[in-house]
PDB file of C-alpha atoms in Angstrom:
ATOM      1  CA  MET D 686     -13.043 -80.583  85.963  1.00  0.00           C
ATOM      2  CA  GLN D 687     -14.512 -76.741  85.635  1.00  0.00           C
ATOM      3  CA  HIS D 688     -11.978 -74.464  87.084  1.00  0.00           C
ATOM      4  CA  ILE D 689      -8.367 -75.151  87.884  1.00  0.00           C
ATOM      5  CA  LEU D 690      -5.835 -72.674  89.863  1.00  0.00           C
ATOM      6  CA  PHE D 691      -2.172 -73.107  88.551  1.00  0.00           C
ATOM      7  CA  ILE D 692       0.138 -71.719  90.618  1.00  0.00           C
ATOM      8  CA  THR D 693       3.678 -71.342  89.120  1.00  0.00           C
ATOM      9  CA  LEU D 694       7.029 -69.939  89.660  1.00  0.00           C
ATOM     10  CA  SER D 695       8.900 -66.401  89.770  1.00  0.00           C
ATOM     11  CA  ASN D 696      11.976 -66.376  87.403  1.00  0.00           C
ATOM     12  CA  ILE D 697      11.612 -66.917  83.987  1.00  0.00           C
ATOM     13  CA  GLY D 698      13.577 -70.146  83.757  1.00  0.00           C
ATOM     14  CA  ASP D 699      11.863 -71.438  86.736  1.00  0.00           C
ATOM     15  CA  ALA D 700       8.140 -70.596  85.101  1.00  0.00           C
ATOM     16  CA  VAL D 701       9.262 -72.076  81.505  1.00  0.00           C
ATOM     17  CA  MET D 702       9.981 -75.452  83.614  1.00  0.00           C
ATOM     18  CA  THR D 703       6.472 -75.729  84.926  1.00  0.00           C
ATOM     19  CA  THR D 704       4.961 -75.852  81.541  1.00  0.00           C
ATOM     20  CA  PRO D 705       4.719 -78.897  81.244  1.00  0.00           C
ATOM     21  CA  VAL D 706       2.454 -79.528  84.182  1.00  0.00           C
ATOM     22  CA  LEU D 707       0.514 -76.719  82.811  1.00  0.00           C
ATOM     23  CA  ALA D 708       0.181 -78.576  79.035  1.00  0.00           C
ATOM     24  CA  ALA D 709      -0.765 -81.767  80.786  1.00  0.00           C
ATOM     25  CA  LEU D 710      -3.663 -80.549  83.042  1.00  0.00           C
ATOM     26  CA  HIS D 711      -4.987 -78.685  80.025  1.00  0.00           C
ATOM     27  CA  GLU D 712      -4.895 -82.225  77.809  1.00  0.00           C
ATOM     28  CA  ARG D 713      -6.329 -84.000  80.547  1.00  0.00           C
ATOM     29  CA  TYR D 714      -9.024 -81.429  81.249  1.00  0.00           C
ATOM     30  CA  PRO D 715      -9.843 -79.928  77.858  1.00  0.00           C
ATOM     31  CA  ASP D 716     -12.822 -77.996  79.087  1.00  0.00           C
ATOM     32  CA  ALA D 717     -11.234 -76.768  82.250  1.00  0.00           C
ATOM     33  CA  ARG D 718     -10.754 -72.639  82.574  1.00  0.00           C
ATOM     34  CA  PHE D 719      -7.521 -72.027  84.163  1.00  0.00           C
ATOM     35  CA  ASP D 720      -6.309 -69.038  86.710  1.00  0.00           C
ATOM     36  CA  ILE D 721      -2.481 -68.618  86.909  1.00  0.00           C
ATOM     37  CA  VAL D 722      -0.764 -67.233  89.854  1.00  0.00           C
ATOM     38  CA  ALA D 723       2.744 -65.791  88.469  1.00  0.00           C
ATOM     39  CA  ASP D 724       5.313 -63.432  89.228  1.00  0.00           C
ATOM     40  CA  ALA D 725       5.260 -59.947  86.806  1.00  0.00           C
ATOM     41  CA  ARG D 726       8.755 -60.914  85.730  1.00  0.00           C
ATOM     42  CA  SER D 727       7.398 -64.116  83.916  1.00  0.00           C
ATOM     43  CA  ALA D 728       3.602 -63.463  83.947  1.00  0.00           C
ATOM     44  CA  ALA D 729       3.905 -62.359  80.040  1.00  0.00           C
ATOM     45  CA  LEU D 730       4.671 -66.399  79.335  1.00  0.00           C
ATOM     46  CA  PHE D 731       1.046 -67.613  80.368  1.00  0.00           C
ATOM     47  CA  THR D 732      -1.111 -64.502  78.778  1.00  0.00           C
ATOM     48  CA  HIS D 733      -1.570 -66.436  75.474  1.00  0.00           C
ATOM     49  CA  PHE D 734      -2.575 -69.901  77.109  1.00  0.00           C
ATOM     50  CA  ASP D 735      -5.474 -71.040  75.459  1.00  0.00           C
ATOM     51  CA  ALA D 736      -7.813 -71.994  78.550  1.00  0.00           C
ATOM     52  CA  LEU D 737      -6.307 -68.903  80.456  1.00  0.00           C
ATOM     53  CA  ASP D 738      -9.319 -66.999  82.616  1.00  0.00           C
ATOM     54  CA  ASP D 739      -7.007 -64.849  84.588  1.00  0.00           C
ATOM     55  CA  ILE D 740      -3.774 -64.259  85.891  1.00  0.00           C
ATOM     56  CA  ILE D 741      -3.348 -63.092  89.378  1.00  0.00           C
ATOM     57  CA  LEU D 742       0.433 -61.606  90.260  1.00  0.00           C
ATOM     58  CA  LYS D 743       1.838 -62.667  93.532  1.00  0.00           C
ATOM     59  CA  HIS D 744       4.023 -59.786  94.622  1.00  0.00           C
ATOM     60  CA  LYS D 745       7.268 -60.395  96.692  1.00  0.00           C
ATOM     61  CA  ASN D 746       8.424 -57.929  99.404  1.00  0.00           C
ATOM     62  CA  VAL D 747       4.886 -56.586 100.142  1.00  0.00           C
ATOM     63  CA  GLY D 748       3.239 -56.075 103.675  1.00  0.00           C
ATOM     64  CA  TRP D 749       0.954 -58.152 105.532  1.00  0.00           C
ATOM     65  CA  ARG D 750      -2.031 -56.244 104.526  1.00  0.00           C
ATOM     66  CA  ASP D 751      -1.454 -56.815 100.546  1.00  0.00           C
ATOM     67  CA  LYS D 752      -0.491 -60.400 101.573  1.00  0.00           C
ATOM     68  CA  LEU D 753      -4.036 -60.605 102.884  1.00  0.00           C
ATOM     69  CA  ALA D 754      -5.712 -58.843 100.209  1.00  0.00           C
ATOM     70  CA  PHE D 755      -4.142 -61.143  97.658  1.00  0.00           C
ATOM     71  CA  VAL D 756      -5.493 -64.402  99.654  1.00  0.00           C
ATOM     72  CA  ARG D 757      -9.020 -62.969  99.949  1.00  0.00           C
ATOM     73  CA  GLN D 758      -8.867 -62.240  96.048  1.00  0.00           C
ATOM     74  CA  LEU D 759      -8.102 -65.896  95.268  1.00  0.00           C
ATOM     75  CA  ARG D 760     -10.681 -67.061  97.860  1.00  0.00           C
ATOM     76  CA  ARG D 761     -13.393 -65.512  96.177  1.00  0.00           C
ATOM     77  CA  LYS D 762     -13.598 -68.561  93.861  1.00  0.00           C
ATOM     78  CA  ARG D 763     -13.903 -72.006  94.795  1.00  0.00           C
ATOM     79  CA  TYR D 764     -11.520 -74.315  92.565  1.00  0.00           C
ATOM     80  CA  ASP D 765     -12.141 -78.081  91.344  1.00  0.00           C
ATOM     81  CA  LEU D 766      -8.440 -78.223  91.510  1.00  0.00           C
ATOM     82  CA  ILE D 767      -5.342 -76.258  92.826  1.00  0.00           C
ATOM     83  CA  VAL D 768      -1.841 -77.393  91.522  1.00  0.00           C
ATOM     84  CA  ASP D 769       0.801 -75.353  93.635  1.00  0.00           C
ATOM     85  CA  LEU D 770       4.487 -75.677  92.249  1.00  0.00           C
ATOM     86  CA  ARG D 771       5.500 -72.990  94.918  1.00  0.00           C
ATOM     87  CA  THR D 772       5.228 -75.218  97.976  1.00  0.00           C
ATOM     88  CA  ASP D 773       4.750 -71.906 100.312  1.00  0.00           C
ATOM     89  CA  GLY D 774       1.303 -73.067 101.792  1.00  0.00           C
ATOM     90  CA  LEU D 775      -0.471 -71.078  99.587  1.00  0.00           C
ATOM     91  CA  SER D 776      -2.953 -73.484  98.257  1.00  0.00           C
ATOM     92  CA  TRP D 777      -4.226 -74.565 102.123  1.00  0.00           C
ATOM     93  CA  LEU D 778      -5.569 -71.051 102.528  1.00  0.00           C
ATOM     94  CA  LEU D 779      -7.733 -71.256  99.254  1.00  0.00           C
ATOM     95  CA  ARG D 780     -10.704 -72.941  98.502  1.00  0.00           C
ATOM     96  CA  ALA D 781     -10.803 -76.412  96.545  1.00  0.00           C
ATOM     97  CA  ARG D 782     -11.985 -79.539  95.732  1.00  0.00           C
ATOM     98  CA  GLN D 783      -8.650 -81.114  95.356  1.00  0.00           C
ATOM     99  CA  ARG D 784      -4.964 -79.734  95.917  1.00  0.00           C
ATOM    100  CA  LEU D 785      -1.603 -81.224  94.285  1.00  0.00           C
ATOM    101  CA  ASN D 786       1.420 -79.488  95.685  1.00  0.00           C
ATOM    102  CA  LYS D 787       5.411 -80.089  94.116  1.00  0.00           C
ATOM    103  CA  ILE D 788       6.971 -83.110  95.567  1.00  0.00           C
ATOM    104  CA  ARG D 789       9.942 -81.424  97.893  1.00  0.00           C
ATOM    105  CA  GLN D 790      11.862 -84.972  97.784  1.00  0.00           C
ATOM    106  CA  ARG D 791      14.181 -85.447  95.306  1.00  0.00           C
ATOM    107  CA  THR D 792      17.199 -87.149  93.944  1.00  0.00           C
ATOM    108  CA  PRO D 793      20.651 -85.295  92.705  1.00  0.00           C
ATOM    109  CA  GLN D 794      19.884 -86.409  89.381  1.00  0.00           C
ATOM    110  CA  THR D 795      16.169 -85.275  89.330  1.00  0.00           C
ATOM    111  CA  HIS D 796      15.624 -82.293  86.913  1.00  0.00           C
ATOM    112  CA  SER D 797      13.170 -79.419  87.935  1.00  0.00           C
ATOM    113  CA  VAL D 798      10.902 -80.218  85.523  1.00  0.00           C
ATOM    114  CA  GLU D 799      10.990 -83.971  86.593  1.00  0.00           C
ATOM    115  CA  GLN D 800       9.963 -82.553  90.009  1.00  0.00           C
ATOM    116  CA  HIS D 801       7.192 -80.399  89.167  1.00  0.00           C
ATOM    117  CA  PHE D 802       5.675 -83.040  87.143  1.00  0.00           C
ATOM    118  CA  GLN D 803       5.701 -85.512  89.796  1.00  0.00           C
ATOM    119  CA  ALA D 804       2.780 -82.992  91.558  1.00  0.00           C
ATOM    120  CA  LEU D 805       0.913 -84.874  88.966  1.00  0.00           C
ATOM    121  CA  ALA D 806       0.985 -88.592  89.764  1.00  0.00           C
ATOM    122  CA  PRO D 807      -2.023 -88.885  91.464  1.00  0.00           C
ATOM    123  CA  LEU D 808      -3.802 -87.907  88.201  1.00  0.00           C
ATOM    124  CA  LEU D 809      -1.103 -89.316  85.503  1.00  0.00           C
ATOM    125  CA  GLY D 810       0.690 -91.991  87.353  1.00  0.00           C
ATOM    126  CA  HIS D 811       4.444 -91.826  86.884  1.00  0.00           C
ATOM    127  CA  ALA D 812       4.591 -90.386  83.386  1.00  0.00           C
ATOM    128  CA  ALA D 813       7.142 -88.968  81.591  1.00  0.00           C
ATOM    129  CA  PRO D 814       6.951 -84.972  81.401  1.00  0.00           C
ATOM    130  CA  PRO D 815       6.245 -83.632  78.031  1.00  0.00           C
ATOM    131  CA  PRO D 816       8.621 -81.069  76.422  1.00  0.00           C
ATOM    132  CA  THR D 817       8.561 -77.228  77.840  1.00  0.00           C
ATOM    133  CA  CYS D 818       6.360 -75.016  75.590  1.00  0.00           C
ATOM    134  CA  LEU D 819       4.914 -71.695  75.160  1.00  0.00           C
ATOM    135  CA  TRP D 820       1.998 -70.064  73.535  1.00  0.00           C
ATOM    136  CA  ILE D 821       3.163 -67.421  71.166  1.00  0.00           C
ATOM    137  CA  PRO D 822       0.568 -65.235  69.429  1.00  0.00           C
ATOM    138  CA  GLU D 823       0.849 -64.159  65.541  1.00  0.00           C
ATOM    139  CA  SER D 824       1.929 -60.772  66.679  1.00  0.00           C
ATOM    140  CA  ALA D 825       5.006 -61.971  68.405  1.00  0.00           C
ATOM    141  CA  HIS D 826       6.162 -63.862  65.014  1.00  0.00           C
ATOM    142  CA  THR D 827       5.593 -60.737  62.995  1.00  0.00           C
ATOM    143  CA  ALA D 828       7.370 -58.632  65.150  1.00  0.00           C
ATOM    144  CA  ALA D 829      10.489 -60.998  65.142  1.00  0.00           C
ATOM    145  CA  ALA D 830      10.454 -61.402  61.643  1.00  0.00           C
ATOM    146  CA  ALA D 831      10.819 -57.395  61.696  1.00  0.00           C
ATOM    147  CA  HIS D 832      13.405 -57.445  63.994  1.00  0.00           C
ATOM    148  CA  LEU D 833      15.691 -59.973  62.254  1.00  0.00           C
ATOM    149  CA  ALA D 834      14.848 -58.443  58.299  1.00  0.00           C
ATOM    150  CA  ALA D 835      18.163 -57.192  58.040  1.00  0.00           C
ATOM    151  CA  LEU D 836      20.135 -60.285  58.663  1.00  0.00           C
ATOM    152  CA  PRO D 837      21.237 -62.044  55.744  1.00  0.00           C
ATOM    153  CA  GLY D 838      20.544 -66.121  55.122  1.00  0.00           C
ATOM    154  CA  SER D 839      18.656 -68.089  57.884  1.00  0.00           C
ATOM    155  CA  ARG D 840      21.625 -69.867  59.715  1.00  0.00           C
ATOM    156  CA  TRP D 841      21.463 -67.668  62.770  1.00  0.00           C
ATOM    157  CA  LEU D 842      23.439 -67.900  65.943  1.00  0.00           C
ATOM    158  CA  ALA D 843      21.808 -66.608  69.249  1.00  0.00           C
ATOM    159  CA  LEU D 844      23.893 -65.127  71.897  1.00  0.00           C
ATOM    160  CA  GLY D 845      22.643 -64.544  75.357  1.00  0.00           C
ATOM    161  CA  SER D 846      25.769 -63.127  77.020  1.00  0.00           C
ATOM    162  CA  GLY D 847      24.014 -61.802  80.278  1.00  0.00           C
ATOM    163  CA  ALA D 848      22.658 -63.351  83.568  1.00  0.00           C
ATOM    164  CA  ASN D 849      20.981 -62.334  86.929  1.00  0.00           C
ATOM    165  CA  TRP D 850      24.783 -62.191  88.501  1.00  0.00           C
ATOM    166  CA  ASP D 851      28.045 -61.744  87.740  1.00  0.00           C
ATOM    167  CA  GLY D 852      29.314 -65.577  88.659  1.00  0.00           C
ATOM    168  CA  LYS D 853      27.071 -66.720  86.009  1.00  0.00           C
ATOM    169  CA  ILE D 854      28.388 -64.746  82.882  1.00  0.00           C
ATOM    170  CA  TRP D 855      31.266 -65.832  80.704  1.00  0.00           C
ATOM    171  CA  ASP D 856      33.338 -63.223  79.380  1.00  0.00           C
ATOM    172  CA  ALA D 857      31.586 -61.067  76.341  1.00  0.00           C
ATOM    173  CA  ALA D 858      34.863 -61.369  74.659  1.00  0.00           C
ATOM    174  CA  ARG D 859      34.586 -64.925  74.754  1.00  0.00           C
ATOM    175  CA  PHE D 860      31.423 -64.770  73.116  1.00  0.00           C
ATOM    176  CA  VAL D 861      32.577 -62.474  70.598  1.00  0.00           C
ATOM    177  CA  ALA D 862      35.546 -65.195  70.107  1.00  0.00           C
ATOM    178  CA  LEU D 863      32.983 -68.002  69.925  1.00  0.00           C
ATOM    179  CA  ALA D 864      30.973 -66.606  67.272  1.00  0.00           C
ATOM    180  CA  ASN D 865      34.030 -65.642  64.887  1.00  0.00           C
ATOM    181  CA  HIS D 866      35.719 -69.115  65.719  1.00  0.00           C
ATOM    182  CA  CYS D 867      32.320 -70.527  64.298  1.00  0.00           C
ATOM    183  CA  ALA D 868      31.370 -67.945  61.417  1.00  0.00           C
ATOM    184  CA  SER D 869      31.583 -70.442  58.746  1.00  0.00           C
ATOM    185  CA  GLU D 870      28.683 -72.292  60.216  1.00  0.00           C
ATOM    186  CA  PHE D 871      26.033 -69.035  60.591  1.00  0.00           C
ATOM    187  CA  ASP D 872      25.061 -66.305  58.452  1.00  0.00           C
ATOM    188  CA  GLY D 873      24.289 -64.007  61.078  1.00  0.00           C
ATOM    189  CA  VAL D 874      24.186 -63.427  64.820  1.00  0.00           C
ATOM    190  CA  MET D 875      21.295 -62.244  67.374  1.00  0.00           C
ATOM    191  CA  LEU D 876      22.481 -60.825  70.490  1.00  0.00           C
ATOM    192  CA  LEU D 877      19.731 -60.864  73.142  1.00  0.00           C
ATOM    193  CA  GLY D 878      18.861 -59.919  76.656  1.00  0.00           C
ATOM    194  CA  GLY D 879      17.264 -57.570  78.968  1.00  0.00           C
ATOM    195  CA  ALA D 880      17.903 -53.755  79.060  1.00  0.00           C
ATOM    196  CA  ALA D 881      20.625 -54.492  81.811  1.00  0.00           C
ATOM    197  CA  ASP D 882      22.485 -56.380  78.687  1.00  0.00           C
ATOM    198  CA  ARG D 883      22.811 -53.355  76.197  1.00  0.00           C
ATOM    199  CA  ALA D 884      26.130 -52.070  77.337  1.00  0.00           C
ATOM    200  CA  ARG D 885      27.599 -55.541  77.101  1.00  0.00           C
ATOM    201  CA  ALA D 886      25.915 -56.400  73.725  1.00  0.00           C
ATOM    202  CA  GLU D 887      27.053 -52.679  72.149  1.00  0.00           C
ATOM    203  CA  ALA D 888      30.469 -53.529  73.100  1.00  0.00           C
ATOM    204  CA  MET D 889      30.120 -56.862  71.344  1.00  0.00           C
ATOM    205  CA  GLN D 890      28.234 -55.629  68.497  1.00  0.00           C
ATOM    206  CA  PRO D 891      31.641 -54.352  66.535  1.00  0.00           C
ATOM    207  CA  GLN D 892      33.817 -56.835  67.352  1.00  0.00           C
ATOM    208  CA  ILE D 893      31.521 -59.600  65.738  1.00  0.00           C
ATOM    209  CA  HIS D 894      32.589 -60.639  61.916  1.00  0.00           C
ATOM    210  CA  LEU D 895      29.212 -61.812  61.205  1.00  0.00           C
ATOM    211  CA  PRO D 896      26.179 -59.385  60.254  1.00  0.00           C
ATOM    212  CA  SER D 897      24.282 -59.024  63.630  1.00  0.00           C
ATOM    213  CA  VAL D 898      21.507 -57.282  65.418  1.00  0.00           C
ATOM    214  CA  ASP D 899      21.125 -56.414  69.038  1.00  0.00           C
ATOM    215  CA  LEU D 900      18.098 -56.625  70.582  1.00  0.00           C
ATOM    216  CA  CYS D 901      18.847 -56.507  73.969  1.00  0.00           C
ATOM    217  CA  GLY D 902      15.863 -54.903  75.542  1.00  0.00           C
ATOM    218  CA  GLN D 903      13.791 -54.626  72.629  1.00  0.00           C
ATOM    219  CA  THR D 904      11.854 -57.404  73.277  1.00  0.00           C
ATOM    220  CA  GLY D 905       9.057 -58.846  75.422  1.00  0.00           C
ATOM    221  CA  LEU D 906       9.264 -62.319  76.730  1.00  0.00           C
ATOM    222  CA  LEU D 907       6.893 -63.853  74.045  1.00  0.00           C
ATOM    223  CA  GLU D 908       8.905 -61.712  71.017  1.00  0.00           C
ATOM    224  CA  ALA D 909      12.389 -62.923  72.495  1.00  0.00           C
ATOM    225  CA  ALA D 910      11.086 -66.351  72.033  1.00  0.00           C
ATOM    226  CA  ALA D 911       9.617 -65.908  68.679  1.00  0.00           C
ATOM    227  CA  VAL D 912      13.453 -64.533  67.604  1.00  0.00           C
ATOM    228  CA  LEU D 913      14.834 -67.582  69.626  1.00  0.00           C
ATOM    229  CA  ALA D 914      12.852 -69.776  67.501  1.00  0.00           C
ATOM    230  CA  ARG D 915      13.975 -68.851  63.870  1.00  0.00           C
ATOM    231  CA  ALA D 916      17.733 -69.162  65.383  1.00  0.00           C
ATOM    232  CA  ARG D 917      19.674 -72.273  64.349  1.00  0.00           C
ATOM    233  CA  VAL D 918      21.247 -72.432  68.055  1.00  0.00           C
ATOM    234  CA  PHE D 919      21.373 -70.743  70.984  1.00  0.00           C
ATOM    235  CA  VAL D 920      24.479 -70.122  73.167  1.00  0.00           C
ATOM    236  CA  GLY D 921      24.279 -68.483  76.314  1.00  0.00           C
ATOM    237  CA  ASN D 922      24.602 -68.239  80.211  1.00  0.00           C
ATOM    238  CA  ASP D 923      22.530 -69.899  82.817  1.00  0.00           C
ATOM    239  CA  SER D 924      19.403 -67.839  82.123  1.00  0.00           C
ATOM    240  CA  GLY D 925      15.685 -67.832  81.246  1.00  0.00           C
ATOM    241  CA  LEU D 926      16.845 -67.396  77.545  1.00  0.00           C
ATOM    242  CA  GLY D 927      18.181 -70.796  77.287  1.00  0.00           C
ATOM    243  CA  HIS D 928      14.608 -71.984  78.618  1.00  0.00           C
ATOM    244  CA  LEU D 929      12.754 -70.174  76.119  1.00  0.00           C
ATOM    245  CA  ALA D 930      14.852 -71.339  73.457  1.00  0.00           C
ATOM    246  CA  SER D 931      14.476 -74.775  74.369  1.00  0.00           C
ATOM    247  CA  ALA D 932      10.682 -74.555  74.817  1.00  0.00           C
ATOM    248  CA  VAL D 933      10.374 -73.283  71.260  1.00  0.00           C
ATOM    249  CA  GLY D 934      12.388 -76.076  69.716  1.00  0.00           C
ATOM    250  CA  THR D 935      15.823 -74.252  69.047  1.00  0.00           C
ATOM    251  CA  PRO D 936      18.915 -76.632  70.181  1.00  0.00           C
ATOM    252  CA  THR D 937      20.807 -74.929  73.096  1.00  0.00           C
ATOM    253  CA  LEU D 938      24.498 -74.756  74.189  1.00  0.00           C
ATOM    254  CA  THR D 939      24.529 -73.644  77.816  1.00  0.00           C
ATOM    255  CA  VAL D 940      27.637 -72.225  80.057  1.00  0.00           C
ATOM    256  CA  PHE D 941      27.718 -72.919  83.682  1.00  0.00           C
ATOM    257  CA  GLY D 942      29.831 -71.773  86.252  1.00  0.00           C
ATOM    258  CA  PRO D 943      28.091 -72.122  89.658  1.00  0.00           C
ATOM    259  CA  GLY D 944      24.815 -73.811  89.228  1.00  0.00           C
ATOM    260  CA  ASP D 945      23.361 -77.285  88.983  1.00  0.00           C
ATOM    261  CA  PRO D 946      22.984 -78.358  85.499  1.00  0.00           C
ATOM    262  CA  LEU D 947      21.436 -81.926  86.343  1.00  0.00           C
ATOM    263  CA  ARG D 948      18.459 -79.601  87.656  1.00  0.00           C
ATOM    264  CA  TYR D 949      18.292 -76.519  86.403  1.00  0.00           C
ATOM    265  CA  ARG D 950      19.484 -76.849  82.582  1.00  0.00           C
ATOM    266  CA  PRO D 951      16.968 -76.120  79.620  1.00  0.00           C
ATOM    267  CA  TRP D 952      14.640 -79.455  79.345  1.00  0.00           C
ATOM    268  CA  GLY D 953      14.599 -80.881  76.018  1.00  0.00           C
ATOM    269  CA  ALA D 954      16.403 -83.314  73.342  1.00  0.00           C
ATOM    270  CA  HIS D 955      18.438 -80.696  71.763  1.00  0.00           C
ATOM    271  CA  ALA D 956      19.586 -79.254  75.115  1.00  0.00           C
ATOM    272  CA  ARG D 957      23.577 -79.130  75.770  1.00  0.00           C
ATOM    273  CA  TRP D 958      25.670 -77.687  78.757  1.00  0.00           C
ATOM    274  CA  LEU D 959      29.030 -77.124  79.685  1.00  0.00           C
ATOM    275  CA  VAL D 960      30.593 -76.938  83.520  1.00  0.00           C
ATOM    276  CA  ALA D 961      33.457 -74.744  83.640  1.00  0.00           C
ATOM    277  CA  PRO D 962      36.220 -76.056  85.459  1.00  0.00           C
ATOM    278  CA  GLY D 963      36.144 -75.520  89.133  1.00  0.00           C
ATOM    279  CA  GLN D 964      32.472 -73.763  88.280  1.00  0.00           C
ATOM    280  CA  ASP D 965      34.761 -70.879  87.544  1.00  0.00           C
ATOM    281  CA  LEU D 966      33.655 -69.548  84.058  1.00  0.00           C
ATOM    282  CA  SER D 967      36.985 -67.705  83.710  1.00  0.00           C
ATOM    283  CA  GLN D 968      38.492 -70.929  83.097  1.00  0.00           C
ATOM    284  CA  LEU D 969      36.003 -72.384  80.501  1.00  0.00           C
ATOM    285  CA  GLY D 970      37.588 -71.616  76.880  1.00  0.00           C
ATOM    286  CA  VAL D 971      36.640 -71.014  73.822  1.00  0.00           C
ATOM    287  CA  GLU D 972      37.812 -73.726  72.093  1.00  0.00           C
ATOM    288  CA  GLN D 973      36.127 -76.275  74.195  1.00  0.00           C
ATOM    289  CA  VAL D 974      32.741 -74.525  73.876  1.00  0.00           C
ATOM    290  CA  ALA D 975      33.021 -74.356  70.125  1.00  0.00           C
ATOM    291  CA  THR D 976      33.843 -77.975  69.905  1.00  0.00           C
ATOM    292  CA  VAL D 977      30.167 -78.610  71.408  1.00  0.00           C
ATOM    293  CA  LEU D 978      28.515 -75.941  69.558  1.00  0.00           C
ATOM    294  CA  LYS D 979      29.838 -77.115  65.933  1.00  0.00           C
ATOM    295  CA  ASP D 980      28.737 -80.888  66.923  1.00  0.00           C
ATOM    296  CA  LEU D 981      25.214 -79.542  68.177  1.00  0.00           C
ATOM    297  CA  VAL D 982      24.917 -77.399  64.462  1.00  0.00           C
ATOM    298  CA  VAL D 983      25.688 -80.965  62.746  1.00  0.00           C
ATOM    299  CA  ALA D 984      23.497 -83.240  64.995  1.00  0.00           C
ATOM    300  CA  PRO D 985      19.950 -84.615  63.622  1.00  0.00           C
TER     301      PRO D 985
END
């Protein structure tokens, strides 16, 4: 096996949940080189993958000429193997000796990671998927250390108060109340998110009793992951940050309103989640979240 094309997904959390497949392929074929089809939103997650040759961006909402040029670009190579986790038929337009595609059928209890990993059954049988993972350069760890230099101690709580739509967002005041309620468990608080989360974080920070740093919009994805690797625990909405945290081994607590935690929760042994009553996050109380958070902090 010389050259593999790996087609991943677009959103940050979805892309993270494909990394067990990529890691297993690399382990199975350690001498192979990889091209990766990715979205601009999450491509940075793969830029330091050990066996990477090229990342090809797949843009949404483009005209047929751009789509045709994209396919032509990929057809310049003949791959030994294509693993396609998008299921939009792209692999069948390309040149390959073997193609493996995401299995569409699943049971209601099947996590997305498990469904992706079933694509490798012809190679690996019905093996259990490994943890999600990230390939983080030393420069990202150095930047993370600089971002957190002002925080005292090392017992840090990471909060992700944003999400991609309002129905998935627990109220910022409740994140503040949670941090203050559990202040004895932590030395400081990190506020994480994108540029769209800055206003929320700026409103939260003065109300948090612990020392805190606001990093919303100030880190790339791999820097954010390096920051999360230094957290004692992450608490957040159903968003990509929870998946980043779990992929670097940080315990996570995700609050769900709408959504399907059995399918989309962060993958990992130290991932916990709560579903709001009636899937309405306005009905999820601070005390309920604090109870799970305290149990997570003391868990082995």
